[in-house]
Coordinates of N, CA and C in Angstrom, one line a residue:
M1 N 97.2 97.0 112.8 CA 97.1 97.8 111.6 C 97.8 97.2 110.4
N2 N 97.1 97.0 109.3 CA 97.6 96.4 108.1 C 98.4 97.4 107.3
K3 N 99.6 97.0 106.9 CA 100.3 97.9 106.0 C 99.9 97.8 104.6
S4 N 100.1 98.8 103.8 CA 99.8 98.7 102.4 C 100.7 97.7 101.7
P5 N 100.3 97.0 100.8 CA 101.2 96.0 100.1 C 102.2 96.8 99.3
D6 N 103.4 96.2 99.2 CA 104.4 96.8 98.3 C 104.8 95.8 97.3
L7 N 105.8 96.1 96.5 CA 106.2 95.2 95.4 C 106.8 94.0 96.0
D8 N 107.5 94.0 97.1 CA 108.0 92.8 97.7 C 106.9 91.8 98.1
D9 N 105.8 92.4 98.7 CA 104.7 91.5 99.0 C 104.1 90.8 97.8
I10 N 104.0 91.6 96.8 CA 103.4 91.1 95.5 C 104.3 90.1 94.9
T11 N 105.6 90.3 94.9 CA 106.6 89.4 94.3 C 106.5 88.1 95.1
L12 N 106.4 88.2 96.4 CA 106.4 87.0 97.3 C 105.1 86.2 97.0
N13 N 104.0 86.8 96.9 CA 102.7 86.2 96.5 C 102.8 85.5 95.2
L14 N 103.3 86.2 94.2 CA 103.4 85.6 92.9 C 104.4 84.4 92.9
G15 N 105.4 84.4 93.7 CA 106.3 83.3 93.8 C 105.6 82.1 94.4
H16 N 104.8 82.3 95.4 CA 104.0 81.2 96.0 C 103.0 80.7 95.0
L17 N 102.3 81.6 94.3 CA 101.4 81.1 93.3 C 102.1 80.3 92.2
A18 N 103.2 80.7 91.8 CA 104.0 79.9 90.8 C 104.3 78.5 91.3
E19 N 104.7 78.4 92.6 CA 105.0 77.1 93.2 C 103.7 76.2 93.3
L20 N 102.7 76.9 93.7 CA 101.4 76.1 93.8 C 100.9 75.6 92.4
L21 N 101.1 76.4 91.4 CA 100.7 76.0 90.1 C 101.6 74.9 89.6
E22 N 102.9 74.9 89.9 CA 103.8 73.9 89.6 C 103.3 72.5 90.2
V23 N 102.9 72.6 91.4 CA 102.4 71.3 92.1 C 101.1 70.8 91.3
L24 N 100.3 71.8 90.9 CA 99.1 71.4 90.2 C 99.4 70.7 88.8
V25 N 100.4 71.3 88.2 CA 100.8 70.7 86.9 C 101.4 69.4 87.1
D26 N 102.2 69.2 88.1 CA 102.8 67.9 88.4 C 101.7 66.8 88.7
I27 N 100.8 67.2 89.5 CA 99.7 66.2 89.8 C 98.9 65.9 88.6
T28 N 98.5 66.9 87.8 CA 97.6 66.7 86.7 C 98.2 66.2 85.4
C29 N 99.4 66.6 85.1 CA 100.0 66.4 83.8 C 101.1 65.3 83.8
H30 N 101.9 65.2 84.9 CA 103.0 64.3 84.8 C 102.9 63.0 85.6
G31 N 101.8 62.8 86.1 CA 101.6 61.5 86.9 C 100.6 60.6 86.2
P32 N 100.5 59.4 86.8 CA 99.5 58.5 86.2 C 98.1 59.1 86.4
S33 N 97.1 58.4 86.1 CA 95.7 58.9 86.3 C 95.5 59.2 87.7
M34 N 94.7 60.2 88.0 CA 94.5 60.7 89.3 C 93.5 59.8 90.1
T35 N 93.9 59.7 91.4 CA 93.0 59.0 92.3 C 91.9 60.0 92.8
P36 N 90.9 59.5 93.4 CA 89.9 60.5 94.0 C 90.5 61.4 95.0
G37 N 91.5 61.0 95.8 CA 92.2 61.8 96.8 C 93.0 62.9 96.0
Q38 N 93.6 62.6 95.0 CA 94.4 63.6 94.2 C 93.4 64.6 93.5
L39 N 92.3 64.1 93.1 CA 91.3 65.0 92.5 C 90.8 66.0 93.5
N40 N 90.6 65.6 94.7 CA 90.2 66.5 95.8 C 91.4 67.5 96.1
Q41 N 92.6 67.0 96.1 CA 93.8 67.9 96.2 C 93.8 69.0 95.1
V42 N 93.6 68.6 93.9 CA 93.6 69.5 92.8 C 92.5 70.5 92.9
C43 N 91.3 70.1 93.3 CA 90.2 71.1 93.6 C 90.6 72.1 94.7
S44 N 91.1 71.6 95.8 CA 91.5 72.5 96.9 C 92.6 73.4 96.5
L45 N 93.6 72.9 95.9 CA 94.8 73.7 95.5 C 94.4 74.7 94.4
S46 N 93.5 74.3 93.5 CA 93.0 75.3 92.5 C 92.2 76.4 93.1
A47 N 91.4 76.1 94.1 CA 90.7 77.2 94.8 C 91.7 78.1 95.5
I48 N 92.7 77.6 96.1 CA 93.7 78.4 96.8 C 94.4 79.3 95.8
A49 N 94.8 78.7 94.6 CA 95.5 79.5 93.6 C 94.6 80.6 93.1
R50 N 93.3 80.3 92.9 CA 92.4 81.4 92.5 C 92.3 82.5 93.5
D51 N 92.3 82.2 94.8 CA 92.2 83.2 95.8 C 93.4 84.0 95.9
V52 N 94.6 83.3 95.8 CA 95.9 84.1 95.8 C 96.0 85.0 94.6
A53 N 95.6 84.6 93.5 CA 95.6 85.4 92.3 C 94.7 86.6 92.5
K54 N 93.5 86.4 92.9 CA 92.6 87.6 93.1 C 93.1 88.5 94.2
R55 N 93.7 88.0 95.3 CA 94.3 88.9 96.3 C 95.5 89.7 95.7
T56 N 96.3 89.0 95.0 CA 97.5 89.6 94.4 C 97.1 90.7 93.4
V57 N 96.0 90.5 92.6 CA 95.6 91.6 91.7 C 95.1 92.8 92.5
S58 N 94.4 92.6 93.6 CA 93.9 93.7 94.4 C 95.1 94.4 95.1
E59 N 96.1 93.6 95.5 CA 97.3 94.3 96.1 C 98.1 95.1 95.1
L60 N 98.1 94.5 93.9 CA 98.9 95.3 92.8 C 98.1 96.6 92.5
E61 N 96.8 96.5 92.4 CA 96.0 97.7 92.1 C 96.2 98.8 93.2
E62 N 96.2 98.3 94.5 CA 96.5 99.2 95.6 C 97.9 99.8 95.6
C63 N 98.8 99.0 95.3 CA 100.2 99.4 95.2 C 100.4 100.5 94.1
H64 N 99.8 100.2 93.0 CA 99.8 101.1 91.8 C 99.2 102.4 92.2
S65 N 98.0 102.4 92.9 CA 97.4 103.6 93.3 C 98.2 104.4 94.2
N66 N 98.9 103.7 95.2 CA 99.8 104.4 96.1 C 100.9 105.0 95.4
L67 N 101.5 104.4 94.4 CA 102.6 105.0 93.7 C 102.2 106.2 92.9
I68 N 100.9 106.2 92.4 CA 100.4 107.4 91.7 C 100.3 108.5 92.6
V69 N 99.7 108.3 93.8 CA 99.5 109.3 94.8 C 100.8 109.9 95.3
A70 N 101.8 109.0 95.5 CA 103.1 109.4 95.9 C 103.8 110.3 94.8
G71 N 103.6 109.9 93.6 CA 104.2 110.7 92.5 C 103.5 112.1 92.4
K72 N 102.2 112.2 92.7 CA 101.5 113.5 92.6 C 102.0 114.4 93.8
R73 N 102.3 113.7 94.9 CA 102.8 114.5 96.1 C 104.2 115.1 95.8
A74 N 105.0 114.3 95.1 CA 106.4 114.7 94.8 C 106.4 115.7 93.8
A75 N 105.4 115.8 93.0 CA 105.4 116.8 91.8 C 105.1 118.2 92.3

């Protein structure tokens, strides 16, 4: 059974996304010209970053909805 995401899960995912984006910046902006292997890495890591971002947005929406429902129950 999957648990609903909470703010800790979302914070963890955003931390991972930030680290992944830092790697992408290092590869693309701070190094010499990219080799074909590095270009493949950038493509793969970019796809992962996109997927993590999409998943995190969905989790944030679910968490927000759960907080609204919990607030209505408490009222």
